[in-house]
mmCIF file of N, CA, C and O in Angstrom:
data_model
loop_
_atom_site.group_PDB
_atom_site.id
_atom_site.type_symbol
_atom_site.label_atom_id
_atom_site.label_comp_id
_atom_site.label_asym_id
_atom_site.label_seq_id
_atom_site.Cartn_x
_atom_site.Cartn_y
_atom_site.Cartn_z
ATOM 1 N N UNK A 1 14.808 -0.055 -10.578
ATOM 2 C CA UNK A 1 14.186 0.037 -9.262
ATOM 3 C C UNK A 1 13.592 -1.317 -8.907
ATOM 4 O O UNK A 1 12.902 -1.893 -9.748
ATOM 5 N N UNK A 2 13.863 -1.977 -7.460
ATOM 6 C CA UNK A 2 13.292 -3.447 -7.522
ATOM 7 C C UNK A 2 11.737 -3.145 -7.096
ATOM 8 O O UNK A 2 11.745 -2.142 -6.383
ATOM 9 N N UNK A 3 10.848 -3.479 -7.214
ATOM 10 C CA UNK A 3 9.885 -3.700 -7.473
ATOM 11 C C UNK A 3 8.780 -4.471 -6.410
ATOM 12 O O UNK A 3 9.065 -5.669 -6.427
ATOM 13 N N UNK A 4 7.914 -4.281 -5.725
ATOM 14 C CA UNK A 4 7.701 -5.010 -4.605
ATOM 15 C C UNK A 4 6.418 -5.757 -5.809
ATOM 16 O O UNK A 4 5.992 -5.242 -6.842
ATOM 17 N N UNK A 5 5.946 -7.530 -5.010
ATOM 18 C CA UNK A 5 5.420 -8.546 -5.221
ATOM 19 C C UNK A 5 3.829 -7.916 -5.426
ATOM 20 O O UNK A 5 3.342 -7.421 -4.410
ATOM 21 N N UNK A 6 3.340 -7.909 -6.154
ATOM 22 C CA UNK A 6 1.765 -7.344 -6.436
ATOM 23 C C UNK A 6 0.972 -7.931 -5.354
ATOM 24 O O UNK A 6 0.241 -7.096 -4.820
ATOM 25 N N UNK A 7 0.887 -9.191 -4.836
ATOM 26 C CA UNK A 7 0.168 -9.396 -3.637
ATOM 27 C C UNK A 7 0.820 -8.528 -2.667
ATOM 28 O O UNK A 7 -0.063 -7.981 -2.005
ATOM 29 N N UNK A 8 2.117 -8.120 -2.249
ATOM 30 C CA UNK A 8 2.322 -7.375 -1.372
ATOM 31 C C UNK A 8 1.844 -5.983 -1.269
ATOM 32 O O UNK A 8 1.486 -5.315 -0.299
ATOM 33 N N UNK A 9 1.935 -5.720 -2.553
ATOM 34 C CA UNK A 9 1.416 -4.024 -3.055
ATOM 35 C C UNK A 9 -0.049 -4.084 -2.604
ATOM 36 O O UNK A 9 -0.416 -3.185 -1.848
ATOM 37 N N UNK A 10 -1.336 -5.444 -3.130
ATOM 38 C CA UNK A 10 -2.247 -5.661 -3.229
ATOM 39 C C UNK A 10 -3.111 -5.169 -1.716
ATOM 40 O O UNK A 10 -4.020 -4.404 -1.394
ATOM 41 N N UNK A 11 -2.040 -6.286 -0.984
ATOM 42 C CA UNK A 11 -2.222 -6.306 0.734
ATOM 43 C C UNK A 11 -1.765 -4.807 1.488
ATOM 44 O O UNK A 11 -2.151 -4.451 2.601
ATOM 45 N N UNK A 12 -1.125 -4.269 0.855
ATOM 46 C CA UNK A 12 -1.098 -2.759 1.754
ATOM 47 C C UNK A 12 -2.228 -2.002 1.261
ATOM 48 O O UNK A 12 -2.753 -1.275 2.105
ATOM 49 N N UNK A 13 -2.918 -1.991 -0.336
ATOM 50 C CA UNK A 13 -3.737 -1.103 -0.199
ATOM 51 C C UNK A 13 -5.048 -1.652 0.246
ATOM 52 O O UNK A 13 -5.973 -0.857 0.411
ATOM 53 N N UNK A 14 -5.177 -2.559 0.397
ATOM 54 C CA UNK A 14 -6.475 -3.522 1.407
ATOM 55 C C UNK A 14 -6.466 -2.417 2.807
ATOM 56 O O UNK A 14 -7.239 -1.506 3.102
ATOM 57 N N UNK A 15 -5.230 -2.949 3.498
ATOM 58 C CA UNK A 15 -5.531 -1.871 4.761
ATOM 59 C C UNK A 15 -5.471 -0.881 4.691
ATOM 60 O O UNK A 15 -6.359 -0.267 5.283
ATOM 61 N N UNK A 16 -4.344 -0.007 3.888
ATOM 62 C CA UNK A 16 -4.706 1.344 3.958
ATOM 63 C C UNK A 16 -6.084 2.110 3.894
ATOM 64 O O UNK A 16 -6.306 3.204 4.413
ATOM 65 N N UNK A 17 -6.903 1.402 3.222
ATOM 66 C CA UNK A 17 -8.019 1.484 2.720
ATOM 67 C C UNK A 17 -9.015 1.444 3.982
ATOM 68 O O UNK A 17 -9.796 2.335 4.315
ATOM 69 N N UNK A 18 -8.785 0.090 4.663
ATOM 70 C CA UNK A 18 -9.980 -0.379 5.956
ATOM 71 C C UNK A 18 -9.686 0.465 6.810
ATOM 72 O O UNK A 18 -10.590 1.228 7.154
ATOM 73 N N UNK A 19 -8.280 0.620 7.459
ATOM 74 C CA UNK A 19 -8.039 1.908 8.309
ATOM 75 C C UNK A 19 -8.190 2.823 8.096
ATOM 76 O O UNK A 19 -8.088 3.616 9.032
ATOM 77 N N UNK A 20 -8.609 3.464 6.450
ATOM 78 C CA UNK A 20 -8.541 4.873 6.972
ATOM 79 C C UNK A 20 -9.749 4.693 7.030
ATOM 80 O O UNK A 20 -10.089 5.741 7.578
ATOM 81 N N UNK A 21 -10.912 3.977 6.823
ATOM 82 C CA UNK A 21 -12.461 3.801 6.695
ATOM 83 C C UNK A 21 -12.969 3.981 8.346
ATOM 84 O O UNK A 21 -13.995 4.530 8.748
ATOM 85 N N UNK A 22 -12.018 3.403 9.044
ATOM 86 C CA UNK A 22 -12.235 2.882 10.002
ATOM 87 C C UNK A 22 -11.707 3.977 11.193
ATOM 88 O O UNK A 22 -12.266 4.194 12.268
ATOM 89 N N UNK A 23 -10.751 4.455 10.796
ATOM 90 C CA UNK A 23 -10.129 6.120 11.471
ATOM 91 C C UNK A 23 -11.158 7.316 11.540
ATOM 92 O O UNK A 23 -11.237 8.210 12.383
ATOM 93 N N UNK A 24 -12.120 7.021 10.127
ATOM 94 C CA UNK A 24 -12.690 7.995 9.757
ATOM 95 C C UNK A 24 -14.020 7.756 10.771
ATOM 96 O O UNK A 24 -14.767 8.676 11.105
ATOM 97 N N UNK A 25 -14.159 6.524 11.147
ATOM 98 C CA UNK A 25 -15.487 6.358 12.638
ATOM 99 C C UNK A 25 -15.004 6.107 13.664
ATOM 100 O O UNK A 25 -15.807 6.299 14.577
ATOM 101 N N UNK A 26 -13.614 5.599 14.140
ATOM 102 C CA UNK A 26 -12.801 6.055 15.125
ATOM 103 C C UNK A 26 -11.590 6.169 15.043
ATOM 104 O O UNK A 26 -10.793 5.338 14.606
ATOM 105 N N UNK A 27 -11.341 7.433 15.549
ATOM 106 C CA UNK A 27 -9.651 7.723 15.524
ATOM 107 C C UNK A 27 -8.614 8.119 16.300
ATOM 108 O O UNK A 27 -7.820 9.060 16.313
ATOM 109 N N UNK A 28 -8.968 6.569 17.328
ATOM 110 C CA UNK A 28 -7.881 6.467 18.182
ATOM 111 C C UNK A 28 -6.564 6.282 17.723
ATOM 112 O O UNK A 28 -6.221 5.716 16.684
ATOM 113 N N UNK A 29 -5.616 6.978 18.867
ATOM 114 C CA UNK A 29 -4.340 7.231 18.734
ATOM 115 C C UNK A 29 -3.693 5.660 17.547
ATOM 116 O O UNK A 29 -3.125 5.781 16.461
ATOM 117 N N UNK A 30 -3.975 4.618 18.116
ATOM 118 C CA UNK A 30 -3.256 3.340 17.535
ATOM 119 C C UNK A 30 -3.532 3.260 15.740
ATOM 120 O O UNK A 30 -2.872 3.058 14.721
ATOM 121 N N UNK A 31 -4.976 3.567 16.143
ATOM 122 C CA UNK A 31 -5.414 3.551 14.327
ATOM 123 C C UNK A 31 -4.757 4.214 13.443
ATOM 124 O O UNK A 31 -4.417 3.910 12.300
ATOM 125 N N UNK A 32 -4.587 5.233 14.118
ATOM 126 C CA UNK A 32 -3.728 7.043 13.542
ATOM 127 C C UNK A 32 -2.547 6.621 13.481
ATOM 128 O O UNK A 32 -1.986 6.974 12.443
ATOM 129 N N UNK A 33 -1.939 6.018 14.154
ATOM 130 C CA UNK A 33 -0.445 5.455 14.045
ATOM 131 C C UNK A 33 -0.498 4.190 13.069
ATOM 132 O O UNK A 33 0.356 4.147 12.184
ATOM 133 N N UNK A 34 -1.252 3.356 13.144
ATOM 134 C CA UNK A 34 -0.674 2.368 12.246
ATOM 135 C C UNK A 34 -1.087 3.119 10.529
ATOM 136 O O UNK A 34 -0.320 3.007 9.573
ATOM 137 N N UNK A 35 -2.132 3.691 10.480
ATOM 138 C CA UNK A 35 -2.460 4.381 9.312
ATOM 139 C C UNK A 35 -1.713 4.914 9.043
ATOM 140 O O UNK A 35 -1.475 4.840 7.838
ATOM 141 N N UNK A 36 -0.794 5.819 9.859
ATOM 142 C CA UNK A 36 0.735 6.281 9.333
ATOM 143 C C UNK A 36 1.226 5.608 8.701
ATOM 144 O O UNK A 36 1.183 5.659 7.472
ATOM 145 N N UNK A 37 2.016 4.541 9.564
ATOM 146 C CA UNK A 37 2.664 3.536 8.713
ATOM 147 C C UNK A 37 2.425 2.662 7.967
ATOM 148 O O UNK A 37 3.410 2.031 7.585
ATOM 149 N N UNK A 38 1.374 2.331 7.554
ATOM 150 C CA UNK A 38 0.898 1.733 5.693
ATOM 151 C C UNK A 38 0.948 2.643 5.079
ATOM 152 O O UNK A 38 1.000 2.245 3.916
ATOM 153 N N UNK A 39 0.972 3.928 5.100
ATOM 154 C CA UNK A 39 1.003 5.170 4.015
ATOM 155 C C UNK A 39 2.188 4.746 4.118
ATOM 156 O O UNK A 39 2.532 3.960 3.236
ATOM 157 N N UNK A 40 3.137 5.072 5.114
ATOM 158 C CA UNK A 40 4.495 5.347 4.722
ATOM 159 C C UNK A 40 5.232 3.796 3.577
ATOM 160 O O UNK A 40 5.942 3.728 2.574
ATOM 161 N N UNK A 41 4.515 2.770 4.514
ATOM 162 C CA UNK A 41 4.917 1.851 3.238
ATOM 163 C C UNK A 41 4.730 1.513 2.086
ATOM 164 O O UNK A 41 5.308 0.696 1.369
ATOM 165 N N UNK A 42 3.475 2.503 1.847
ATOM 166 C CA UNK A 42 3.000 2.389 0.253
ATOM 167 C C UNK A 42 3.634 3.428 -0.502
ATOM 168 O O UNK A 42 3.563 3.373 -1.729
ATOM 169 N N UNK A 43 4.603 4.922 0.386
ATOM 170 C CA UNK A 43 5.337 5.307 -0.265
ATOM 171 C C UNK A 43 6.398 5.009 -0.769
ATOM 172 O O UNK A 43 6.908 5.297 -1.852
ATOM 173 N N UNK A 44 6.993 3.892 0.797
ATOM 174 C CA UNK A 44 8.468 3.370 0.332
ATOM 175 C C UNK A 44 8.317 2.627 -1.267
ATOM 176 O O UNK A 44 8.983 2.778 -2.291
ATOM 177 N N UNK A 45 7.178 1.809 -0.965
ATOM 178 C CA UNK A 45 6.983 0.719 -2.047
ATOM 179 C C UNK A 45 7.202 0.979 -3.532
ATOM 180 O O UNK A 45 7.790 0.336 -4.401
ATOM 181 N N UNK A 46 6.490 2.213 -3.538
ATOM 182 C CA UNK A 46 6.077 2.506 -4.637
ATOM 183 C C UNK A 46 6.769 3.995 -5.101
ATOM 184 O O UNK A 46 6.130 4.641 -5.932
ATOM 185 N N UNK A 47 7.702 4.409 -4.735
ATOM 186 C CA UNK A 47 9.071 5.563 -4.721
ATOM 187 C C UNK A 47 8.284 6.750 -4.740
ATOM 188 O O UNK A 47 8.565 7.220 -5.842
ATOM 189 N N UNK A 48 7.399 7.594 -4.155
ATOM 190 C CA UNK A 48 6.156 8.307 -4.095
ATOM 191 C C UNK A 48 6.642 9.375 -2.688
ATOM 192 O O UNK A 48 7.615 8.830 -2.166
ATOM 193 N N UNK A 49 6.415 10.205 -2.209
ATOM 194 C CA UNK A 49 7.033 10.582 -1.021
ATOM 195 C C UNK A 49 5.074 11.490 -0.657
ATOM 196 O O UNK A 49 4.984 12.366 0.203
ATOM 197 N N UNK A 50 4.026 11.106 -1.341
ATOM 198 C CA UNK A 50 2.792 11.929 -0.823
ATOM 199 C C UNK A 50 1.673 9.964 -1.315
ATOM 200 O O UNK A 50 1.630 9.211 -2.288
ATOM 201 N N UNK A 51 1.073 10.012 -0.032
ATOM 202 C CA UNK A 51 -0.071 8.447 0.032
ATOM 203 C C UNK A 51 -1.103 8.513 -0.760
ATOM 204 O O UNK A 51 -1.806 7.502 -0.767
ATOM 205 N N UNK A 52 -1.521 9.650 -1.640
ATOM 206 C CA UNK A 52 -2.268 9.584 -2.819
ATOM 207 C C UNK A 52 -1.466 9.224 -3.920
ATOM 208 O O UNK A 52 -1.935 8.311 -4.600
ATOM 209 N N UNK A 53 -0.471 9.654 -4.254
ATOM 210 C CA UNK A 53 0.299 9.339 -5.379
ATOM 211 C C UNK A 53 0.363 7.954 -4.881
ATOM 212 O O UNK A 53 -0.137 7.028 -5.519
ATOM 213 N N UNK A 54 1.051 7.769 -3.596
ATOM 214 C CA UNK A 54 1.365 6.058 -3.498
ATOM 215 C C UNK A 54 -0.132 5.530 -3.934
ATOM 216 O O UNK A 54 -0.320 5.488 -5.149
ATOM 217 N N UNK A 55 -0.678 5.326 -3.507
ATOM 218 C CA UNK A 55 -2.164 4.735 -3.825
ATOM 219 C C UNK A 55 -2.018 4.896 -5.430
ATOM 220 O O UNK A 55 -2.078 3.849 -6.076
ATOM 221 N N UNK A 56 -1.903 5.640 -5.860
ATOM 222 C CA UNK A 56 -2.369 5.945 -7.741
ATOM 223 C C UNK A 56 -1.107 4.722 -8.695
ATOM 224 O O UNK A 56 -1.388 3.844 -9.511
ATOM 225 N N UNK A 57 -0.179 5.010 -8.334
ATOM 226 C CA UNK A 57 1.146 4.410 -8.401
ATOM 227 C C UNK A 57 0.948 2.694 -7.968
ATOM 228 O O UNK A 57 1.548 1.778 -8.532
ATOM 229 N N UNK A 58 0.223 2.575 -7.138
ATOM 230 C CA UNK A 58 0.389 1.440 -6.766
ATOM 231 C C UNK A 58 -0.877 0.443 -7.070
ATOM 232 O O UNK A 58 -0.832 -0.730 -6.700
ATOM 233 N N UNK A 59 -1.943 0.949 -7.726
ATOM 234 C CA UNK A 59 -2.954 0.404 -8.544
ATOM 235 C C UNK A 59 -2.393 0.213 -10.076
ATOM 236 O O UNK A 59 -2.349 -0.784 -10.797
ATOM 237 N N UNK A 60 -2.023 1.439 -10.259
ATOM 238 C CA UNK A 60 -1.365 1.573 -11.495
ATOM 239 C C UNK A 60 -0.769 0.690 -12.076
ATOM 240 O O UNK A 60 -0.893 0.541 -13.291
ATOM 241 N N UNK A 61 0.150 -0.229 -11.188
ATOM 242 C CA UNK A 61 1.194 -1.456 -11.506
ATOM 243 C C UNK A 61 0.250 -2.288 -10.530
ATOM 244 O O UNK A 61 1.098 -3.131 -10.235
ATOM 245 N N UNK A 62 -0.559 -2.568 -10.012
ATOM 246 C CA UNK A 62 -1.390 -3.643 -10.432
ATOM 247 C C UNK A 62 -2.370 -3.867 -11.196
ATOM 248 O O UNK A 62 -2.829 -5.003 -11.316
ATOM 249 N N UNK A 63 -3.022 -2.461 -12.060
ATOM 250 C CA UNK A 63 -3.865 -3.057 -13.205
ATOM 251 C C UNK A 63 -2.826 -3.196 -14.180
ATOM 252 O O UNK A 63 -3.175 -3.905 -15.123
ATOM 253 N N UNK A 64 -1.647 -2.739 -14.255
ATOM 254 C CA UNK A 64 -0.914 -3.223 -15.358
ATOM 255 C C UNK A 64 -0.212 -4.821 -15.659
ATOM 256 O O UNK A 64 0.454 -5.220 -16.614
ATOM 257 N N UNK A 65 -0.618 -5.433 -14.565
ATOM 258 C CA UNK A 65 -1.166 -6.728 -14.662
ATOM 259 C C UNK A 65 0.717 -7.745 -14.594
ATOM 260 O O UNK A 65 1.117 -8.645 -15.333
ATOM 261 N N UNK A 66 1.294 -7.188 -13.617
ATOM 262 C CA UNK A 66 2.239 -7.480 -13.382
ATOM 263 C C UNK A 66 2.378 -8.818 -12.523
ATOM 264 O O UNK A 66 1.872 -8.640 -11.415
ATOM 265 N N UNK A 67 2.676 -9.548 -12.613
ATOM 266 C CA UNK A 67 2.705 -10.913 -11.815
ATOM 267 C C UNK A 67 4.011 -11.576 -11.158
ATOM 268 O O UNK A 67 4.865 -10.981 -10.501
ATOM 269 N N UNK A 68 3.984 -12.617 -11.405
ATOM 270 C CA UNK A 68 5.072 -13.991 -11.264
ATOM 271 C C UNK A 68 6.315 -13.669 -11.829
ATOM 272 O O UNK A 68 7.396 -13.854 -11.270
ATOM 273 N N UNK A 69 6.142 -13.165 -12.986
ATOM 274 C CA UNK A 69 7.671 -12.504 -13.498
ATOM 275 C C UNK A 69 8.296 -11.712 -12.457
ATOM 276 O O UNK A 69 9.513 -11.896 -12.484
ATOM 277 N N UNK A 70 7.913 -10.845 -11.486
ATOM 278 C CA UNK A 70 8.920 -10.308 -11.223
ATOM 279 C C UNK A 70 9.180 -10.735 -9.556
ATOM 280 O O UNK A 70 9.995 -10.332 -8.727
ATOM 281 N N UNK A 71 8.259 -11.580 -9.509
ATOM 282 C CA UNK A 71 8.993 -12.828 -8.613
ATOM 283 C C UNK A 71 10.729 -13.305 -8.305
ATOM 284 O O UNK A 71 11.053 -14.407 -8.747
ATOM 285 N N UNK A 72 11.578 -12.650 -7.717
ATOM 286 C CA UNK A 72 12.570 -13.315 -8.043
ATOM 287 C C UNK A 72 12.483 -14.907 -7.753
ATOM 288 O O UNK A 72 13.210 -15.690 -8.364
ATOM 289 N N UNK A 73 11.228 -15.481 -6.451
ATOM 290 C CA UNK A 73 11.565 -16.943 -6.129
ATOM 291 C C UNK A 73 10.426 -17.693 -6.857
ATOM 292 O O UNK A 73 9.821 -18.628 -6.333
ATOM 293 N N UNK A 74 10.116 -17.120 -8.372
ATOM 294 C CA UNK A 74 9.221 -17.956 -9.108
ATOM 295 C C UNK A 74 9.611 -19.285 -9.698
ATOM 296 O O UNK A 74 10.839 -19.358 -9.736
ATOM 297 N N UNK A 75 9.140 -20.150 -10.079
ATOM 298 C CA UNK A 75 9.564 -21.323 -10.206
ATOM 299 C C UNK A 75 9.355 -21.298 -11.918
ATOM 300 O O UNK A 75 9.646 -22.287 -12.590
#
């Protein structure tokens, strides 16, 4: 399975996180929609089809301390 970049993984659960914080004191239509879609990409990311598992899954392989190796454009 290829594997998405741990800063990328890192950076979706940053927002998933602020939006839903932020849904949860307002939750206009746009918020609600983009909050959709960081769940949905933390499912794609992380092969998960429910945004708690993605979330669990996707800490998971970043405390497992995955880096530069799986970089394909590492130097």
């Amino acid at each position: 399975m290829l594997m998405a970049h741990p800063a990328l993984v890192n950076n979706l659960i940053q927002q998933y996180e602020a939006l839903r914080a932020l849904h949860a004191e307002n939750g206009s239509p746009r918020t609600r929609q983009r909050l959709e879609d960081l769940a949905c990409s933390l499912c794609v990311t992380t092969g998960t089809r429910d945004v708690e598992a993605a979330l669990v899954a996707a800490r998971r392989r970043l405390h497992a301390g995955h880096g530069e190796e799986d970089c394909l454009l590492a130097t």
